[in-house]
Short mmCIF file of C-alpha atoms in Angstrom, two decimals:
data_model
loop_
_atom_site.label_atom_id
_atom_site.label_comp_id
_atom_site.label_asym_id
_atom_site.label_seq_id
_atom_site.Cartn_x
_atom_site.Cartn_y
_atom_site.Cartn_z
CA MET A 1 10.71 41.22 68.71
CA ASN A 2 9.53 38.41 71.07
CA ILE A 3 12.56 36.05 70.77
CA HIS A 4 10.07 32.70 70.68
CA TYR A 5 8.62 34.92 67.33
CA HIS A 6 11.80 35.29 66.30
CA MET A 7 12.98 31.77 66.67
CA ARG A 8 9.47 30.46 65.01
CA MET A 9 10.31 32.91 61.82
CA GLU A 10 14.23 31.45 61.39
CA SER A 11 12.61 27.68 61.62
CA LYS A 12 10.13 28.50 59.04
CA VAL A 13 12.38 30.16 56.69
CA ILE A 14 15.23 27.63 57.17
CA GLU A 15 12.75 24.84 56.09
CA THR A 16 11.60 26.79 53.57
CA ASP A 17 14.80 26.92 51.94
CA LYS A 18 14.98 22.52 52.63
CA ILE A 19 11.68 22.29 50.81
CA LYS A 20 13.30 24.50 47.54
CA GLU A 21 16.78 22.34 47.82
CA LEU A 22 14.31 19.13 47.67
CA LYS A 23 12.14 20.51 44.87
CA LYS A 24 15.91 21.38 43.00
CA LYS A 25 16.99 17.70 43.79
CA ILE A 26 14.14 16.26 42.21
CA PHE A 27 14.66 18.78 38.97
CA ILE A 28 18.00 17.66 38.71
CA THR A 29 17.55 13.84 39.07
CA ALA A 30 14.55 14.34 36.43
CA TYR A 31 16.39 16.39 33.93
CA ARG A 32 19.48 14.05 33.78
CA ALA A 33 16.97 11.05 33.09
CA GLY A 34 15.17 12.45 30.66
CA ALA A 35 11.19 12.44 32.21
CA ALA A 36 9.81 12.73 35.34
CA HIS A 37 6.32 13.55 36.72
CA LEU A 38 7.43 16.87 37.74
CA ALA A 39 4.31 18.92 38.93
CA SER A 40 3.04 15.59 41.00
CA SER A 41 6.33 15.70 42.95
CA PHE A 42 6.10 18.92 43.85
CA SER A 43 2.54 18.81 45.56
CA VAL A 44 3.73 15.76 47.51
CA ILE A 45 7.10 17.12 48.77
CA ASP A 46 6.19 18.97 51.56
CA LEU A 47 4.40 16.20 53.40
CA LEU A 48 7.12 13.90 52.82
CA TYR A 49 9.07 15.91 53.90
CA VAL A 50 7.30 16.02 57.57
CA LEU A 51 6.19 12.66 57.55
CA TYR A 52 10.03 11.47 57.51
CA CYS A 53 12.21 14.07 58.58
CA LYS A 54 10.10 14.94 61.21
CA LYS A 55 10.07 11.70 62.19
CA ILE A 56 6.12 10.68 62.25
CA ILE A 57 6.76 7.68 60.44
CA ARG A 58 8.76 5.63 63.02
CA TYR A 59 11.58 3.84 60.97
CA ASN A 60 15.03 2.51 62.11
CA ILE A 61 17.44 3.22 59.42
CA GLU A 62 19.64 0.05 60.94
CA ASN A 63 16.52 -2.35 60.67
CA PRO A 64 14.72 -1.07 58.14
CA TRP A 65 12.89 -3.93 57.09
CA ASP A 66 11.50 -4.18 60.77
CA GLU A 67 7.90 -6.25 60.64
CA ARG A 68 6.92 -3.91 63.37
CA ARG A 69 7.41 -0.57 61.25
CA ASP A 70 5.24 1.80 60.19
CA ARG A 71 4.72 1.73 56.52
CA LEU A 72 4.11 4.06 53.68
CA ILE A 73 2.36 3.35 50.57
CA LEU A 74 2.79 5.80 47.86
CA SER A 75 -0.72 5.03 45.69
CA LYS A 76 0.38 7.79 43.46
CA GLY A 77 3.28 5.86 42.21
CA HIS A 78 3.76 8.51 39.29
CA ALA A 79 4.96 10.80 42.09
CA CYS A 80 7.83 8.54 43.21
CA LEU A 81 10.41 10.66 42.23
CA ALA A 82 9.48 12.77 45.51
CA LEU A 83 9.62 10.01 47.96
CA TYR A 84 12.89 8.60 46.26
CA VAL A 85 14.58 11.93 47.30
CA ILE A 86 13.09 11.81 51.21
CA LEU A 87 14.68 8.56 50.84
CA ASN A 88 17.80 9.80 50.30
CA GLU A 89 17.76 12.34 52.15
CA ILE A 90 17.21 10.11 55.62
CA GLY A 91 19.74 7.81 53.76
CA MET A 92 17.61 4.47 53.10
CA ILE A 93 18.47 5.33 49.42
CA SER A 94 22.03 6.15 48.56
CA ASP A 95 23.50 9.24 45.95
CA GLU A 96 24.58 7.17 43.54
CA GLU A 97 21.20 5.26 43.50
CA LEU A 98 19.07 8.30 43.24
CA ASN A 99 21.15 9.46 40.21
CA SER A 100 20.31 6.18 38.48
CA PHE A 101 16.58 6.92 37.84
CA CYS A 102 15.35 5.94 35.05
CA GLN A 103 18.88 4.56 33.84
CA PRO A 104 19.64 1.45 31.62
CA GLY A 105 20.16 -1.04 34.79
CA SER A 106 18.85 1.04 37.26
CA HIS A 107 16.02 0.15 40.12
CA LEU A 108 14.61 3.12 40.82
CA GLY A 109 12.18 3.51 37.57
CA GLY A 110 8.94 5.84 37.24
CA GLU A 111 6.51 4.38 39.39
CA PRO A 112 7.88 2.37 42.68
CA LYS A 113 8.95 -1.22 42.95
CA LEU A 114 8.43 -2.86 45.87
CA GLY A 115 11.15 -3.84 48.06
CA VAL A 116 14.00 -2.03 45.62
CA ALA A 117 14.82 -0.25 48.31
CA PRO A 118 14.06 0.49 51.95
CA GLY A 119 10.61 2.54 52.52
CA ILE A 120 8.99 1.14 49.60
CA GLU A 121 6.36 -0.67 50.62
CA ALA A 122 4.39 -1.35 47.43
CA SER A 123 4.50 -1.21 43.71
CA THR A 124 2.15 1.30 42.78
CA GLY A 125 1.91 3.18 39.61
CA SER A 126 -1.41 1.83 37.96
CA LEU A 127 -4.02 3.71 40.06
CA GLY A 128 -6.54 2.84 42.85
CA HIS A 129 -4.61 -0.27 44.76
CA GLY A 130 -2.33 1.30 47.54
CA LEU A 131 -5.67 2.08 49.57
CA SER A 132 -6.15 -2.15 49.63
CA PHE A 133 -2.43 -2.78 50.09
CA GLY A 134 -3.20 -0.41 52.78
CA VAL A 135 -6.20 -2.03 54.04
CA GLY A 136 -4.42 -5.73 53.89
CA MET A 137 -1.03 -4.48 56.27
CA ALA A 138 -3.36 -2.27 58.57
CA LEU A 139 -5.72 -5.66 59.53
CA GLY A 140 -2.48 -7.69 59.32
CA SER A 141 -0.59 -5.41 62.04
CA LYS A 142 -4.08 -5.29 63.80
CA MET A 143 -4.04 -8.95 63.85
CA ASN A 144 -0.45 -9.09 65.06
CA LYS A 145 -1.40 -6.06 67.73
CA TYR A 146 1.53 -4.41 66.84
CA ASN A 147 1.63 -0.47 67.84
CA ASN A 148 2.28 1.21 64.12
CA ARG A 149 0.97 2.76 61.91
CA ILE A 150 -0.15 2.58 58.13
CA TYR A 151 0.30 5.71 56.09
CA VAL A 152 -1.41 5.64 52.48
CA ILE A 153 -1.00 8.77 50.09
CA LEU A 154 -4.01 8.49 47.48
CA GLY A 155 -4.24 11.55 44.72
CA ASP A 156 -8.01 13.27 44.52
CA GLY A 157 -7.97 12.03 40.82
CA GLU A 158 -7.26 8.85 41.84
CA CYS A 159 -10.00 8.25 43.71
CA GLN A 160 -12.52 8.17 40.83
CA GLU A 161 -11.25 4.66 41.21
CA GLY A 162 -14.08 2.37 42.31
CA SER A 163 -11.36 -0.12 44.61
CA VAL A 164 -10.47 3.09 46.77
CA TRP A 165 -14.25 3.04 47.80
CA GLU A 166 -14.35 -0.53 48.10
CA ALA A 167 -11.13 -0.46 50.58
CA ALA A 168 -12.36 2.34 52.18
CA MET A 169 -15.19 0.37 53.05
CA SER A 170 -13.77 -2.21 54.61
CA ALA A 171 -11.57 -0.20 56.69
CA ALA A 172 -14.32 1.30 58.45
CA ASN A 173 -15.99 -2.17 58.68
CA PHE A 174 -12.80 -3.98 60.48
CA LYS A 175 -11.98 -0.62 62.79
CA LEU A 176 -8.52 0.53 61.49
CA GLY A 177 -8.04 2.79 63.80
CA ASN A 178 -4.15 2.36 62.52
CA LEU A 179 -4.46 3.68 59.19
CA ILE A 180 -4.21 6.69 57.94
CA VAL A 181 -4.90 8.09 54.49
CA ILE A 182 -3.84 11.28 52.94
CA VAL A 183 -5.52 12.44 50.23
CA ASP A 184 -3.59 14.76 47.93
CA ASP A 185 -6.16 17.19 46.60
CA ASN A 186 -4.26 19.08 44.05
CA ARG A 187 -7.26 19.68 42.06
CA LEU A 188 -5.80 18.16 39.00
CA GLN A 189 -5.46 15.09 37.13
CA ALA A 190 -3.60 14.13 33.72
CA MET A 191 -5.89 16.02 31.06
CA ASP A 192 -7.82 18.52 32.99
CA SER A 193 -8.94 19.55 36.39
CA VAL A 194 -11.04 16.96 38.68
CA ASP A 195 -14.14 18.89 39.21
CA ALA A 196 -14.27 18.97 35.34
CA ILE A 197 -13.77 15.63 34.42
CA MET A 198 -16.13 13.98 37.68
CA GLY A 199 -17.45 17.46 39.30
CA ILE A 200 -16.13 16.45 42.70
CA ARG A 201 -16.16 19.68 45.01
CA SER A 202 -15.46 18.10 48.26
CA TRP A 203 -14.37 14.77 49.48
CA LYS A 204 -14.98 15.61 53.17
CA GLU A 205 -18.65 14.42 53.20
CA LYS A 206 -17.55 11.51 51.22
CA TRP A 207 -15.23 9.90 53.53
CA GLU A 208 -17.01 10.65 56.12
CA ALA A 209 -20.20 8.83 55.18
CA PHE A 210 -17.35 5.77 54.49
CA GLY A 211 -17.04 6.05 58.11
CA PHE A 212 -13.41 7.98 58.25
CA ASP A 213 -12.61 10.52 60.41
CA VAL A 214 -11.80 13.48 58.30
CA SER A 215 -9.41 16.57 58.73
CA GLU A 216 -8.13 19.38 56.25
CA VAL A 217 -4.87 20.96 55.56
CA ASP A 218 -2.93 23.22 54.04
CA GLY A 219 -0.28 20.64 52.42
CA HIS A 220 2.23 23.35 52.17
CA ASN A 221 1.84 24.76 55.42
CA LEU A 222 4.49 22.72 57.45
CA ASN A 223 3.89 23.42 60.55
CA GLU A 224 -0.03 22.86 60.33
CA VAL A 225 0.91 19.52 57.93
CA GLU A 226 3.41 18.09 61.44
CA GLN A 227 0.44 19.50 64.31
CA THR A 228 -2.83 17.42 62.30
CA LEU A 229 -0.65 14.20 62.10
CA ARG A 230 1.26 14.38 65.36
CA ASN A 231 -2.69 15.37 66.93
CA ILE A 232 -4.57 12.15 65.39
CA THR A 233 -6.86 10.65 67.79
CA ASP A 234 -6.14 6.91 68.53
CA ASN A 235 -9.74 5.16 68.39
CA ASP A 236 -11.03 2.58 66.13
CA LYS A 237 -12.06 4.72 62.69
CA PRO A 238 -9.72 5.31 59.89
CA LYS A 239 -7.94 8.30 59.10
CA LEU A 240 -8.70 10.49 55.87
CA ILE A 241 -6.30 13.71 55.42
CA ILE A 242 -7.36 15.90 53.12
CA SER A 243 -4.19 17.94 52.17
CA HIS A 244 -4.75 21.09 50.07
CA THR A 245 -1.74 21.43 47.49
CA ILE A 246 -0.93 23.14 44.29
CA LYS A 247 0.60 20.83 41.54
CA GLY A 248 3.69 22.13 40.26
CA HIS A 249 3.92 24.33 43.29
CA GLY A 250 7.35 26.12 43.01
CA VAL A 251 7.68 26.40 39.31
CA SER A 252 5.31 29.62 38.35
CA PHE A 253 4.67 28.18 35.00
CA MET A 254 3.72 24.77 36.42
CA GLU A 255 1.46 25.62 38.62
CA GLU A 256 -2.20 24.29 38.52
CA VAL A 257 -1.70 23.64 34.37
CA PRO A 258 -2.90 20.03 33.38
CA ILE A 259 -0.48 19.92 30.89
CA TRP A 260 2.39 19.39 33.11
CA HIS A 261 1.39 16.36 34.35
CA PHE A 262 4.28 13.89 32.70
CA ARG A 263 6.21 17.22 30.55
CA MET A 264 10.14 18.24 30.25
CA PRO A 265 10.42 22.10 29.97
CA ASN A 266 11.40 23.63 27.05
CA GLU A 267 15.10 25.21 26.81
CA GLN A 268 12.88 28.79 27.68
CA GLU A 269 11.11 27.26 30.40
CA LEU A 270 14.29 25.74 31.74
CA GLU A 271 15.86 28.95 32.39
CA ILE A 272 12.95 29.94 34.53
CA VAL A 273 12.91 27.20 36.65
CA LYS A 274 16.93 27.66 37.08
CA LYS A 275 15.87 30.78 38.29
CA GLU A 276 12.99 30.18 40.56
CA LEU A 277 14.72 26.62 42.00
CA GLY A 278 18.46 28.19 42.25
CA ILE A 279 20.23 25.82 39.87
CA SER A 280 22.88 26.46 37.99
CA VAL A 281 24.37 25.09 35.03
CA GLU A 282 26.95 23.61 36.54
CA GLU A 283 24.68 21.08 38.56
CA LEU A 284 22.41 19.56 35.53
CA GLY A 285 25.81 17.99 34.12
#
């Protein structure tokens, strides 16, 4: 076997195991808290892993509030547990802080709150506002001539908010080439599929019409996501990446089932989660 092929396959297995480990941490943290948006967090964890752990996002752990830093706004704030776990992975949130998630007195709640920890760049969760924050940050960075990028992660259901399109129109008008928007296109929202509720089958033409450079990726293919992010063209057009994902990815009975937008497993379902994510009784505490 070609040694380079073998090394690539070995690396892929290791990274697949790492994603499973992160999903395991998400679930255990949620289980101890008694609630979380699990399916949404599982849908976006691969993307966040690539952005931070592959150092696409430029940050300085020694100076995390450097004004010239890259910023990420998780506009779909209900998936915040995935962000907290990644920030814990890179050392911006301690184990103690993560374990306090949604506990009395904790500053890590069910939606991100600006400033409570490095890497949390906006208070989100009321959907439709994150892109406007991102446009403001990108415009400010451009005016200050900072060589940084602003990343915004939107939900596909969230894109039904009119404020998203007002922000999109202004991003193109101000030629914000430092703005990278990623739509977590898992095709589901709280109550049903996005298609059933709003009849939206394709985002590409819509975002292109608003002046964005648009690309599409398999959001669970780490290599594809990384290469797409690294190959972003520097020009005056804002960027839009459609990340095709599966809501609840990694837990069989959660995948593409709308009721798992916000729900915890019962005893029977818990046994399946433990088996599929490799969780022991002792780890659940």
